[in-house]
DNA sequence: ATGCTTACGTTAGAGGTTATAACTAAACCA
DNA sequence: TGGTTTAGTTATAACCTCTAACGTAAGCAT
């Protein structure tokens, strides 16, 4: 007697179909990329005709919005559970990389080139700030013996994005360094810019992580 | 006078129309992004009907390929002329940033999320390796007092991408650091992930650059 | 159990896209 | 001036998103 019993049969069917649509959407995104997502093709795969999907999603943008939201949530959940298991910054970084490699297009959907016509609703900014908060938490453990840089001073006055987090400017800077450097390596790897270069991207990622932790 | 006289009138007209098509394509890409590029819309803007464009480009992919090639070439030219003018790594980095901000979609066309079905022709790999060579040249001036890392050792055995460049492993590593870190900040900025966060992306870029040069 | 209501899925269609085929017209060139 | 080449045209096929109108069937209440 799960809580699904509290819902009406129609509601259960509805959420089930919505889930199945998203499943096909992810499958399609993983192969053809996000900007080539086709509602029509999904409908055909599910054995029903195009316009039927509009009962479940207002349109292509609504579906993409939900996929982005799910991607953010999946990343937040993954990082949070790792963090709850006592992961430090290094483990967290490798958790991020594993999550990204598990489904490259899912990472690129969030952090890659934005989908042309698409505009993120406010709700998504909220979820992404949750991830940011976890990053800030983890960065509190960073060594803080480095001198105060001009950018640190700037951050002291521009810390709205920390959303009340008590991290000092040096930690804010550290979090941004963490984010941008790992993203730099990851995004180029996922976009295929390292293929054919011969070296192992995992080692470059590890090297950047070492630099970050030794700072 | 110019070499255009050696060409027949038809050839001159042809290259002129091809150039005009690309002009409209860039204009359209700058506003709507690359994956939303519409041959039809370009034709309409030029006052002719859709299929006419297929006289000049084999299709959408062919046009995008040429745009990517031009973008690579524009970046290489910009960096080369800066380098020829005696620019050091710091100036080169800011040249890169200025080039990217001048037309964000042009940067993202090269280094952003790749178009799913698209495969870069060999010619493009050549131009991009030219840029890489310039980066390596510039990185030769990097201080090399840092200890040899495990990744440096790995690079000593996997340096095919340097394509005969005499840079030692530490410089190869430095070049990769340069590339990935600047791209990390730049791509997130261009994709709009810093908007609403309040801090100045230019200062973060400068801070990363300082870290790189002080290494 | 039977009727009412609601929601599902269908077809039809408007307007967009890429791309091909067939045809006209004009420009070039010998 | 006549023949060849090429530009641009329409028509068409096959996709796409999305709206509208319509039957049908499932759920719910009386």
Tab-separated table of C-alpha atoms (C1' of nucleotides) in Angstrom:
chain	number	residue	atom	x	y	z
A	1	UNK	CA	0.000	0.000	0.000
A	2	UNK	CA	2.223	2.693	-1.260
A	3	UNK	CA	1.102	6.275	-1.422
A	4	UNK	CA	0.120	5.750	-5.022
A	5	UNK	CA	-3.132	4.366	-3.651
A	6	UNK	CA	-4.116	7.818	-2.535
A	7	UNK	CA	-4.122	8.947	-6.160
A	8	UNK	CA	-6.873	8.248	-8.599
A	9	UNK	CA	-6.240	5.675	-11.355
A	10	UNK	CA	-6.160	8.449	-13.917
A	11	UNK	CA	-3.512	10.319	-11.991
A	12	UNK	CA	-1.407	7.200	-11.648
A	13	UNK	CA	-1.708	6.476	-15.364
A	14	UNK	CA	-0.832	10.066	-16.147
A	15	UNK	CA	2.359	10.111	-14.105
A	16	UNK	CA	3.287	6.725	-15.515
A	17	UNK	CA	2.952	7.918	-19.104
A	18	UNK	CA	4.821	11.135	-18.308
A	19	UNK	CA	7.647	9.020	-16.910
A	20	UNK	CA	7.683	6.827	-19.988
A	21	UNK	CA	7.856	9.901	-22.227
A	22	UNK	CA	10.831	11.195	-20.282
A	23	UNK	CA	12.487	7.814	-20.547
A	24	UNK	CA	12.275	7.876	-24.313
A	25	UNK	CA	13.367	11.517	-24.297
A	26	UNK	CA	16.533	10.698	-22.351
A	27	UNK	CA	17.265	7.810	-24.640
A	28	UNK	CA	16.876	10.073	-27.652
A	29	UNK	CA	18.928	12.860	-26.072
A	30	UNK	CA	21.759	10.490	-25.244
A	31	UNK	CA	22.154	9.592	-28.906
A	32	UNK	CA	21.127	12.633	-30.920
A	33	UNK	CA	21.621	15.450	-28.419
A	34	UNK	CA	19.168	17.782	-26.790
A	35	UNK	CA	18.526	20.227	-29.600
A	36	UNK	CA	17.421	17.404	-31.886
A	37	UNK	CA	14.772	16.116	-29.482
A	38	UNK	CA	11.595	15.243	-31.379
A	39	UNK	CA	8.218	14.883	-29.685
A	40	UNK	CA	6.898	13.228	-32.793
A	41	UNK	CA	9.555	10.529	-32.744
A	42	UNK	CA	8.865	9.855	-29.065
A	43	UNK	CA	5.159	9.489	-29.773
A	44	UNK	CA	5.867	7.111	-32.626
A	45	UNK	CA	8.126	5.020	-30.382
A	46	UNK	CA	5.326	4.813	-27.844
A	47	UNK	CA	2.845	3.721	-30.479
A	48	UNK	CA	0.721	6.811	-30.478
A	49	UNK	CA	0.403	9.735	-32.783
A	50	UNK	CA	2.148	13.058	-32.358
A	51	UNK	CA	-0.370	15.424	-30.808
A	52	UNK	CA	-1.194	12.921	-28.052
A	53	UNK	CA	1.954	14.001	-26.208
A	54	UNK	CA	0.520	17.475	-25.751
A	55	UNK	CA	-1.858	16.014	-23.179
A	56	UNK	CA	1.192	15.357	-21.023
A	57	UNK	CA	3.542	18.213	-21.847
A	58	UNK	CA	2.690	21.694	-22.991
A	59	UNK	CA	5.300	21.390	-25.722
A	60	UNK	CA	8.917	20.745	-26.484
A	61	UNK	CA	10.146	23.436	-24.123
A	62	UNK	CA	8.109	22.107	-21.222
A	63	UNK	CA	9.587	18.656	-21.707
A	64	UNK	CA	13.116	20.027	-21.928
A	65	UNK	CA	12.517	22.091	-18.819
A	66	UNK	CA	11.523	18.963	-16.931
A	67	UNK	CA	14.545	17.083	-18.256
A	68	UNK	CA	16.850	19.883	-17.143
A	69	UNK	CA	15.167	19.961	-13.762
A	70	UNK	CA	15.588	16.201	-13.418
A	71	UNK	CA	19.227	16.442	-14.462
A	72	UNK	CA	19.919	19.103	-11.843
A	73	UNK	CA	18.103	17.049	-9.244
A	74	UNK	CA	19.962	13.886	-10.204
A	75	UNK	CA	23.284	15.667	-9.855
A	76	UNK	CA	22.267	17.239	-6.557
A	77	UNK	CA	21.084	13.889	-5.218
A	78	UNK	CA	24.243	12.118	-6.326
A	79	UNK	CA	26.495	14.711	-4.740
A	80	UNK	CA	24.395	14.900	-1.588
A	81	UNK	CA	24.434	11.169	-1.011
A	82	UNK	CA	28.184	11.094	-1.584
A	83	UNK	CA	28.572	13.984	0.790
A	84	UNK	CA	26.410	12.248	3.380
A	85	UNK	CA	28.653	9.205	3.089
A	86	UNK	CA	31.561	11.339	4.195
A	87	UNK	CA	33.067	12.174	0.834
A	88	UNK	CA	35.674	14.922	0.818
A	89	UNK	CA	36.316	17.327	-2.039
A	90	UNK	CA	38.413	14.823	-3.990
A	91	UNK	CA	35.794	12.093	-3.834
A	92	UNK	CA	33.109	14.635	-4.649
A	93	UNK	CA	35.006	15.698	-7.760
A	94	UNK	CA	35.331	12.140	-8.970
A	95	UNK	CA	31.676	11.601	-8.200
A	96	UNK	CA	30.896	14.553	-10.437
A	97	UNK	CA	33.039	13.187	-13.224
A	98	UNK	CA	31.491	9.734	-12.966
A	99	UNK	CA	28.031	11.285	-13.080
A	100	UNK	CA	28.961	13.283	-16.165
A	101	UNK	CA	30.488	10.328	-18.021
A	102	UNK	CA	27.489	8.186	-17.190
A	103	UNK	CA	25.440	10.310	-19.586
A	104	UNK	CA	27.462	13.068	-21.265
A	105	UNK	CA	24.457	14.703	-22.882
A	106	UNK	CA	22.828	15.037	-19.468
A	107	UNK	CA	25.801	17.045	-18.232
A	108	UNK	CA	25.872	19.130	-21.398
A	109	UNK	CA	22.143	19.734	-21.080
A	110	UNK	CA	22.864	21.564	-17.837
A	111	UNK	CA	26.287	23.092	-18.326
A	112	UNK	CA	26.704	23.081	-22.075
A	113	UNK	CA	25.600	25.511	-24.738
A	114	UNK	CA	22.047	26.516	-23.919
A	115	UNK	CA	19.266	25.168	-26.126
A	116	UNK	CA	18.407	27.889	-28.704
A	117	UNK	CA	14.832	28.921	-28.035
A	118	UNK	CA	14.850	27.838	-24.432
A	119	UNK	CA	14.665	30.037	-21.325
A	120	UNK	CA	15.115	28.504	-17.882
A	121	UNK	CA	12.307	29.187	-15.423
A	122	UNK	CA	13.062	30.450	-11.918
A	123	UNK	CA	12.476	27.047	-10.385
A	124	UNK	CA	15.635	25.758	-12.011
A	125	UNK	CA	17.777	28.527	-10.588
A	126	UNK	CA	16.643	27.320	-7.181
A	127	UNK	CA	17.771	23.737	-7.698
A	128	UNK	CA	21.096	24.815	-9.137
A	129	UNK	CA	21.702	27.019	-6.103
A	130	UNK	CA	21.189	23.931	-3.951
A	131	UNK	CA	24.120	22.315	-5.725
A	132	UNK	CA	26.100	25.499	-5.232
A	133	UNK	CA	25.398	25.382	-1.500
A	134	UNK	CA	26.772	21.844	-1.290
A	135	UNK	CA	29.865	22.929	-3.174
A	136	UNK	CA	30.356	25.777	-0.718
A	137	UNK	CA	29.938	23.406	2.217
A	138	UNK	CA	32.578	21.096	0.827
A	139	UNK	CA	34.945	23.970	0.074
A	140	UNK	CA	34.899	25.074	3.706
A	141	UNK	CA	37.461	22.299	4.228
A	142	UNK	CA	39.831	23.900	1.751
A	143	UNK	CA	43.141	25.163	3.132
A	144	UNK	CA	42.865	28.927	3.598
A	145	UNK	CA	46.515	29.900	3.950
A	146	UNK	CA	46.652	31.638	0.585
A	147	UNK	CA	46.877	35.424	0.467
A	148	UNK	CA	43.821	37.561	-0.178
A	149	UNK	CA	43.557	38.287	-3.907
A	150	UNK	CA	41.829	41.281	-5.525
A	151	UNK	CA	39.096	38.950	-6.681
A	152	UNK	CA	38.555	37.816	-3.085
A	153	UNK	CA	37.937	41.431	-2.177
A	154	UNK	CA	35.502	41.747	-5.038
A	155	UNK	CA	33.670	38.633	-3.875
A	156	UNK	CA	33.347	40.044	-0.379
A	157	UNK	CA	31.096	42.692	-1.882
A	158	UNK	CA	29.386	40.471	-4.451
A	159	UNK	CA	28.288	37.373	-2.618
A	160	UNK	CA	24.540	37.364	-3.302
A	161	UNK	CA	24.890	34.045	-5.098
A	162	UNK	CA	26.117	32.404	-1.891
A	163	UNK	CA	22.593	33.030	-0.626
A	164	UNK	CA	23.423	33.544	3.020
A	165	UNK	CA	26.113	30.884	3.204
A	166	UNK	CA	28.676	31.838	5.844
A	167	UNK	CA	31.671	30.991	3.660
A	168	UNK	CA	34.431	33.621	3.735
A	169	UNK	CA	35.485	35.239	0.432
A	170	UNK	CA	38.454	32.916	0.031
A	171	UNK	CA	36.102	29.935	0.144
A	172	UNK	CA	33.758	31.564	-2.358
A	173	UNK	CA	36.746	32.014	-4.639
A	174	UNK	CA	37.776	28.427	-4.035
A	175	UNK	CA	34.331	27.164	-4.957
A	176	UNK	CA	34.342	29.122	-8.209
A	177	UNK	CA	37.819	27.790	-8.982
A	178	UNK	CA	36.585	24.286	-8.309
A	179	UNK	CA	33.568	24.690	-10.500
A	180	UNK	CA	35.211	26.377	-13.463
A	181	UNK	CA	38.345	24.213	-13.563
A	182	UNK	CA	36.562	20.892	-13.315
A	183	UNK	CA	34.038	22.096	-15.848
A	184	UNK	CA	36.837	23.203	-18.134
A	185	UNK	CA	38.342	19.739	-18.296
A	186	UNK	CA	35.029	17.879	-18.239
A	187	UNK	CA	33.249	19.896	-20.895
A	188	UNK	CA	36.144	19.711	-23.337
A	189	UNK	CA	36.394	15.971	-22.736
A	190	UNK	CA	32.650	15.412	-23.184
A	191	UNK	CA	32.574	17.594	-26.292
A	192	UNK	CA	35.224	15.330	-27.760
A	193	UNK	CA	37.971	17.924	-28.003
A	194	UNK	CA	40.536	15.579	-26.457
A	195	UNK	CA	39.831	12.660	-28.767
A	196	UNK	CA	42.765	11.962	-30.962
A	197	UNK	CA	45.148	13.882	-28.731
A	198	UNK	CA	46.423	10.699	-27.156
A	199	UNK	CA	46.563	11.535	-23.462
A	200	UNK	CA	44.175	10.242	-20.823
A	201	UNK	CA	41.555	12.845	-19.848
A	202	UNK	CA	41.106	11.160	-16.487
A	203	UNK	CA	44.706	11.977	-15.616
A	204	UNK	CA	44.295	15.603	-16.636
A	205	UNK	CA	41.184	15.781	-14.476
A	206	UNK	CA	43.110	14.263	-11.577
A	207	UNK	CA	45.968	16.692	-12.113
A	208	UNK	CA	43.630	19.670	-12.016
A	209	UNK	CA	42.035	18.265	-8.882
A	210	UNK	CA	45.473	17.919	-7.261
A	211	UNK	CA	46.240	21.531	-8.093
A	212	UNK	CA	42.958	22.594	-6.567
A	213	UNK	CA	43.491	20.674	-3.343
A	214	UNK	CA	47.124	21.747	-2.952
A	215	UNK	CA	46.341	25.416	-3.438
B	1	UNK	CA	44.771	44.728	-60.499
B	2	UNK	CA	43.470	42.229	-57.953
B	3	UNK	CA	43.576	38.519	-58.572
B	4	UNK	CA	39.818	38.478	-58.888
B	5	UNK	CA	40.353	39.444	-62.511
B	6	UNK	CA	41.832	36.065	-63.212
B	7	UNK	CA	38.485	34.501	-62.356
B	8	UNK	CA	35.534	34.404	-64.661
B	9	UNK	CA	32.574	36.672	-63.857
B	10	UNK	CA	30.537	33.664	-62.849
B	11	UNK	CA	33.158	32.521	-60.399
B	12	UNK	CA	33.368	35.973	-58.890
B	13	UNK	CA	29.607	36.145	-58.566
B	14	UNK	CA	29.555	32.703	-57.017
B	15	UNK	CA	32.091	33.472	-54.309
B	16	UNK	CA	30.377	36.781	-53.655
B	17	UNK	CA	27.020	35.089	-53.086
B	18	UNK	CA	28.619	32.417	-50.926
B	19	UNK	CA	30.128	35.175	-48.815
B	20	UNK	CA	26.789	36.926	-48.524
B	21	UNK	CA	25.144	33.704	-47.423
B	22	UNK	CA	27.745	33.249	-44.712
B	23	UNK	CA	27.231	36.832	-43.627
B	24	UNK	CA	23.544	36.250	-43.078
B	25	UNK	CA	24.331	32.937	-41.427
B	26	UNK	CA	26.629	34.607	-38.897
B	27	UNK	CA	24.057	37.269	-38.208
B	28	UNK	CA	21.430	34.618	-37.617
B	29	UNK	CA	23.770	32.489	-35.503
B	30	UNK	CA	24.692	35.445	-33.322
B	31	UNK	CA	21.073	35.924	-32.329
B	32	UNK	CA	19.460	32.487	-32.368
B	33	UNK	CA	22.414	30.160	-31.945
B	34	UNK	CA	23.978	27.674	-34.307
B	35	UNK	CA	21.563	24.773	-34.035
B	36	UNK	CA	18.667	27.040	-35.021
B	37	UNK	CA	20.280	28.103	-38.280
B	38	UNK	CA	17.724	28.091	-41.102
B	39	UNK	CA	18.730	27.985	-44.745
B	40	UNK	CA	15.213	28.971	-45.692
B	41	UNK	CA	15.325	32.122	-43.588
B	42	UNK	CA	18.661	33.101	-45.107
B	43	UNK	CA	17.278	32.656	-48.595
B	44	UNK	CA	14.241	34.737	-47.729
B	45	UNK	CA	16.481	37.483	-46.330
B	46	UNK	CA	18.428	37.483	-49.593
B	47	UNK	CA	15.262	37.740	-51.603
B	48	UNK	CA	15.377	34.322	-53.181
B	49	UNK	CA	13.537	31.137	-52.522
B	50	UNK	CA	14.814	28.276	-50.397
B	51	UNK	CA	16.258	25.679	-52.760
B	52	UNK	CA	18.379	28.307	-54.505
B	53	UNK	CA	20.897	28.083	-51.682
B	54	UNK	CA	21.649	24.495	-52.575
B	55	UNK	CA	23.478	25.810	-55.628
B	56	UNK	CA	26.016	27.289	-53.212
B	57	UNK	CA	26.119	24.828	-50.338
B	58	UNK	CA	25.429	21.127	-50.321
B	59	UNK	CA	23.174	21.584	-47.322
B	60	UNK	CA	22.943	22.832	-43.794
B	61	UNK	CA	25.863	20.746	-42.593
B	62	UNK	CA	28.125	22.002	-45.352
B	63	UNK	CA	27.359	25.586	-44.407
B	64	UNK	CA	27.954	24.928	-40.712
B	65	UNK	CA	31.211	23.187	-41.540
B	66	UNK	CA	32.373	26.265	-43.404
B	67	UNK	CA	31.292	28.510	-40.531
B	68	UNK	CA	33.232	26.377	-38.070
B	69	UNK	CA	36.255	26.479	-40.323
B	70	UNK	CA	36.007	30.259	-40.574
B	71	UNK	CA	35.645	30.558	-36.826
B	72	UNK	CA	38.772	28.476	-36.239
B	73	UNK	CA	40.621	30.517	-38.810
B	74	UNK	CA	39.444	33.801	-37.306
B	75	UNK	CA	40.652	32.723	-33.875
B	76	UNK	CA	43.976	31.518	-35.235
B	77	UNK	CA	44.472	34.772	-37.163
B	78	UNK	CA	43.576	36.903	-34.165
B	79	UNK	CA	45.961	35.047	-31.889
B	80	UNK	CA	48.717	34.977	-34.475
B	81	UNK	CA	48.596	38.688	-35.135
B	82	UNK	CA	48.603	39.369	-31.400
B	83	UNK	CA	51.512	36.991	-31.010
B	84	UNK	CA	53.363	38.653	-33.862
B	85	UNK	CA	52.869	41.992	-32.120
B	86	UNK	CA	54.809	40.620	-29.166
B	87	UNK	CA	51.921	39.613	-26.923
B	88	UNK	CA	52.828	37.478	-23.929
B	89	UNK	CA	50.605	34.816	-22.381
B	90	UNK	CA	48.579	37.340	-20.403
B	91	UNK	CA	47.823	39.509	-23.413
B	92	UNK	CA	47.079	36.411	-25.443
B	93	UNK	CA	44.563	35.284	-22.863
B	94	UNK	CA	42.777	38.599	-22.903
B	95	UNK	CA	42.855	38.551	-26.684
B	96	UNK	CA	41.103	35.211	-26.547
B	97	UNK	CA	38.489	36.540	-24.160
B	98	UNK	CA	37.862	39.622	-26.269
B	99	UNK	CA	37.500	37.450	-29.354
B	100	UNK	CA	35.005	35.227	-27.557
B	101	UNK	CA	32.924	38.105	-26.197
B	102	UNK	CA	32.856	39.764	-29.608
B	103	UNK	CA	30.599	36.960	-30.805
B	104	UNK	CA	29.802	34.422	-28.088
B	105	UNK	CA	28.049	32.053	-30.453
B	106	UNK	CA	31.152	31.911	-32.609
B	107	UNK	CA	33.167	30.673	-29.628
B	108	UNK	CA	30.459	28.216	-28.655
B	109	UNK	CA	30.299	26.975	-32.240
B	110	UNK	CA	33.878	25.803	-31.831
B	111	UNK	CA	34.174	24.865	-28.182
B	112	UNK	CA	30.570	24.423	-27.111
B	113	UNK	CA	28.334	21.394	-27.197
B	114	UNK	CA	28.999	19.668	-30.498
B	115	UNK	CA	26.244	19.144	-33.034
B	116	UNK	CA	25.333	15.459	-32.559
B	117	UNK	CA	25.644	14.012	-36.033
B	118	UNK	CA	28.466	16.280	-37.035
B	119	UNK	CA	32.026	15.092	-37.683
B	120	UNK	CA	34.782	17.614	-38.276
B	121	UNK	CA	36.688	17.139	-41.542
B	122	UNK	CA	40.446	16.761	-41.423
B	123	UNK	CA	41.023	20.287	-42.617
B	124	UNK	CA	39.565	21.614	-39.385
B	125	UNK	CA	41.791	19.439	-37.243
B	126	UNK	CA	44.702	21.040	-39.059
B	127	UNK	CA	43.655	24.599	-38.269
B	128	UNK	CA	42.922	23.749	-34.648
B	129	UNK	CA	46.355	22.177	-34.313
B	130	UNK	CA	47.798	25.418	-35.641
B	131	UNK	CA	46.169	27.213	-32.720
B	132	UNK	CA	47.534	24.556	-30.414
B	133	UNK	CA	51.033	25.122	-31.754
B	134	UNK	CA	50.768	28.830	-31.025
B	135	UNK	CA	49.593	28.048	-27.510
B	136	UNK	CA	52.577	25.779	-27.023
B	137	UNK	CA	54.942	28.453	-28.320
B	138	UNK	CA	53.532	30.968	-25.889
B	139	UNK	CA	53.682	28.505	-23.004
B	140	UNK	CA	57.412	28.006	-23.499
B	141	UNK	CA	57.772	31.258	-21.560
B	142	UNK	CA	56.006	29.760	-18.570
B	143	UNK	CA	58.093	29.371	-15.384
B	144	UNK	CA	59.201	25.761	-15.139
B	145	UNK	CA	60.256	25.544	-11.510
B	146	UNK	CA	57.318	23.357	-10.491
B	147	UNK	CA	57.983	19.702	-9.651
B	148	UNK	CA	57.290	16.980	-12.168
B	149	UNK	CA	53.776	15.612	-11.650
B	150	UNK	CA	52.539	12.127	-12.555
B	151	UNK	CA	50.565	13.689	-15.374
B	152	UNK	CA	53.756	15.258	-16.735
B	153	UNK	CA	55.236	11.794	-16.916
B	154	UNK	CA	52.148	10.559	-18.719
B	155	UNK	CA	52.422	13.419	-21.211
B	156	UNK	CA	56.045	12.543	-21.923
B	157	UNK	CA	54.730	9.310	-23.419
B	158	UNK	CA	51.571	10.747	-24.969
B	159	UNK	CA	52.595	13.837	-26.844
B	160	UNK	CA	51.375	13.031	-30.373
B	161	UNK	CA	49.063	16.047	-30.229
B	162	UNK	CA	52.062	18.358	-29.873
B	163	UNK	CA	52.886	17.316	-33.421
B	164	UNK	CA	56.638	17.545	-33.169
B	165	UNK	CA	56.712	20.651	-31.029
B	166	UNK	CA	59.864	20.643	-28.855
B	167	UNK	CA	58.008	21.674	-25.699
B	168	UNK	CA	58.973	19.636	-22.617
B	169	UNK	CA	56.227	17.740	-20.753
B	170	UNK	CA	55.847	20.484	-18.167
B	171	UNK	CA	55.049	22.946	-20.935
B	172	UNK	CA	52.566	20.528	-22.509
B	173	UNK	CA	50.881	20.292	-19.137
B	174	UNK	CA	50.949	24.058	-18.809
B	175	UNK	CA	49.317	24.482	-22.193
B	176	UNK	CA	46.536	22.069	-21.284
B	177	UNK	CA	46.053	23.894	-17.977
B	178	UNK	CA	45.863	27.160	-19.862
B	179	UNK	CA	43.353	25.871	-22.330
B	180	UNK	CA	41.041	24.082	-19.926
B	181	UNK	CA	41.007	26.745	-17.218
B	182	UNK	CA	40.356	29.670	-19.522
B	183	UNK	CA	37.733	27.637	-21.331
B	184	UNK	CA	36.153	26.736	-18.012
B	185	UNK	CA	35.569	30.346	-17.069
B	186	UNK	CA	34.775	31.538	-20.583
B	187	UNK	CA	32.308	28.837	-21.518
B	188	UNK	CA	30.337	29.172	-18.306
B	189	UNK	CA	30.246	32.918	-18.756
B	190	UNK	CA	29.151	32.729	-22.393
B	191	UNK	CA	26.529	30.119	-21.615
B	192	UNK	CA	25.067	32.550	-19.118
B	193	UNK	CA	25.733	30.514	-15.990
B	194	UNK	CA	27.177	33.518	-14.153
B	195	UNK	CA	24.287	35.841	-14.881
B	196	UNK	CA	22.466	36.718	-11.729
B	197	UNK	CA	25.352	35.659	-9.526
B	198	UNK	CA	26.478	39.243	-9.070
B	199	UNK	CA	30.242	39.023	-9.449
B	200	UNK	CA	32.215	40.238	-12.455
B	201	UNK	CA	33.265	37.376	-14.750
B	202	UNK	CA	36.153	39.474	-16.065
B	203	UNK	CA	37.696	39.479	-12.592
B	204	UNK	CA	37.316	35.730	-12.247
B	205	UNK	CA	38.985	35.317	-15.617
B	206	UNK	CA	41.798	37.605	-14.516
B	207	UNK	CA	42.170	35.696	-11.256
B	208	UNK	CA	42.473	32.382	-13.080
B	209	UNK	CA	45.001	33.931	-15.405
B	210	UNK	CA	47.028	35.160	-12.436
B	211	UNK	CA	47.009	31.671	-10.954
B	212	UNK	CA	48.212	30.266	-14.256
B	213	UNK	CA	51.054	32.738	-14.638
B	214	UNK	CA	52.174	32.433	-11.026
B	215	UNK	CA	52.300	28.669	-11.146
C	1	DA	C1'	-26.268	-0.111	-12.580
C	2	DT	C1'	-26.680	3.835	-15.242
C	3	DG	C1'	-25.886	8.231	-16.742
C	4	DC	C1'	-22.740	12.380	-16.562
C	5	DT	C1'	-18.337	14.247	-16.915
C	6	DT	C1'	-13.777	14.337	-17.868
C	7	DA	C1'	-9.777	13.217	-20.109
C	8	DC	C1'	-7.467	10.475	-23.684
C	9	DG	C1'	-6.196	9.671	-28.388
C	10	DT	C1'	-7.380	10.183	-32.849
C	11	DT	C1'	-7.356	12.676	-37.443
C	12	DA	C1'	-7.039	17.231	-40.045
C	13	DG	C1'	-4.531	21.162	-40.886
C	14	DA	C1'	-1.482	25.451	-40.593
C	15	DG	C1'	3.104	26.831	-40.870
C	16	DG	C1'	7.808	25.747	-40.339
C	17	DT	C1'	12.139	23.058	-41.780
C	18	DT	C1'	15.662	20.296	-45.088
C	19	DA	C1'	16.298	18.559	-49.369
C	20	DT	C1'	15.412	16.683	-54.356
C	21	DA	C1'	13.560	16.934	-59.076
C	22	DA	C1'	12.195	19.163	-63.058
C	23	DC	C1'	11.878	23.190	-65.531
C	24	DT	C1'	12.661	28.157	-67.227
C	25	DA	C1'	15.499	31.796	-68.182
C	26	DA	C1'	19.485	34.150	-68.537
C	27	DA	C1'	24.291	34.732	-68.809
C	28	DC	C1'	28.569	33.413	-70.737
C	29	DC	C1'	31.611	32.151	-74.478
C	30	DA	C1'	33.243	30.509	-78.733
D	1	DT	C1'	24.558	34.059	-83.221
D	2	DG	C1'	23.927	29.639	-81.377
D	3	DG	C1'	25.165	26.090	-77.905
D	4	DT	C1'	26.411	25.122	-73.241
D	5	DT	C1'	26.396	26.065	-68.542
D	6	DT	C1'	24.336	27.700	-64.547
D	7	DA	C1'	21.131	30.456	-61.601
D	8	DG	C1'	16.753	30.532	-59.724
D	9	DT	C1'	12.180	29.057	-60.049
D	10	DT	C1'	8.200	26.083	-58.613
D	11	DA	C1'	6.420	21.423	-57.050
D	12	DT	C1'	6.931	17.781	-54.028
D	13	DA	C1'	8.235	14.567	-50.245
D	14	DA	C1'	9.247	13.930	-45.599
D	15	DC	C1'	10.092	15.676	-41.527
D	16	DC	C1'	9.068	18.946	-37.410
D	17	DT	C1'	5.880	21.763	-33.663
D	18	DC	C1'	1.577	22.843	-32.319
D	19	DT	C1'	-3.824	23.901	-32.525
D	20	DA	C1'	-8.488	22.467	-33.329
D	21	DA	C1'	-12.252	19.501	-33.595
D	22	DC	C1'	-14.047	15.159	-32.815
D	23	DG	C1'	-15.193	10.304	-31.116
D	24	DT	C1'	-14.637	7.172	-27.460
D	25	DA	C1'	-13.806	5.217	-23.354
D	26	DA	C1'	-12.766	5.363	-18.632
D	27	DG	C1'	-13.835	7.071	-14.040
D	28	DC	C1'	-17.171	8.750	-10.714
D	29	DA	C1'	-21.458	9.808	-8.529
D	30	DT	C1'	-26.047	9.279	-7.921
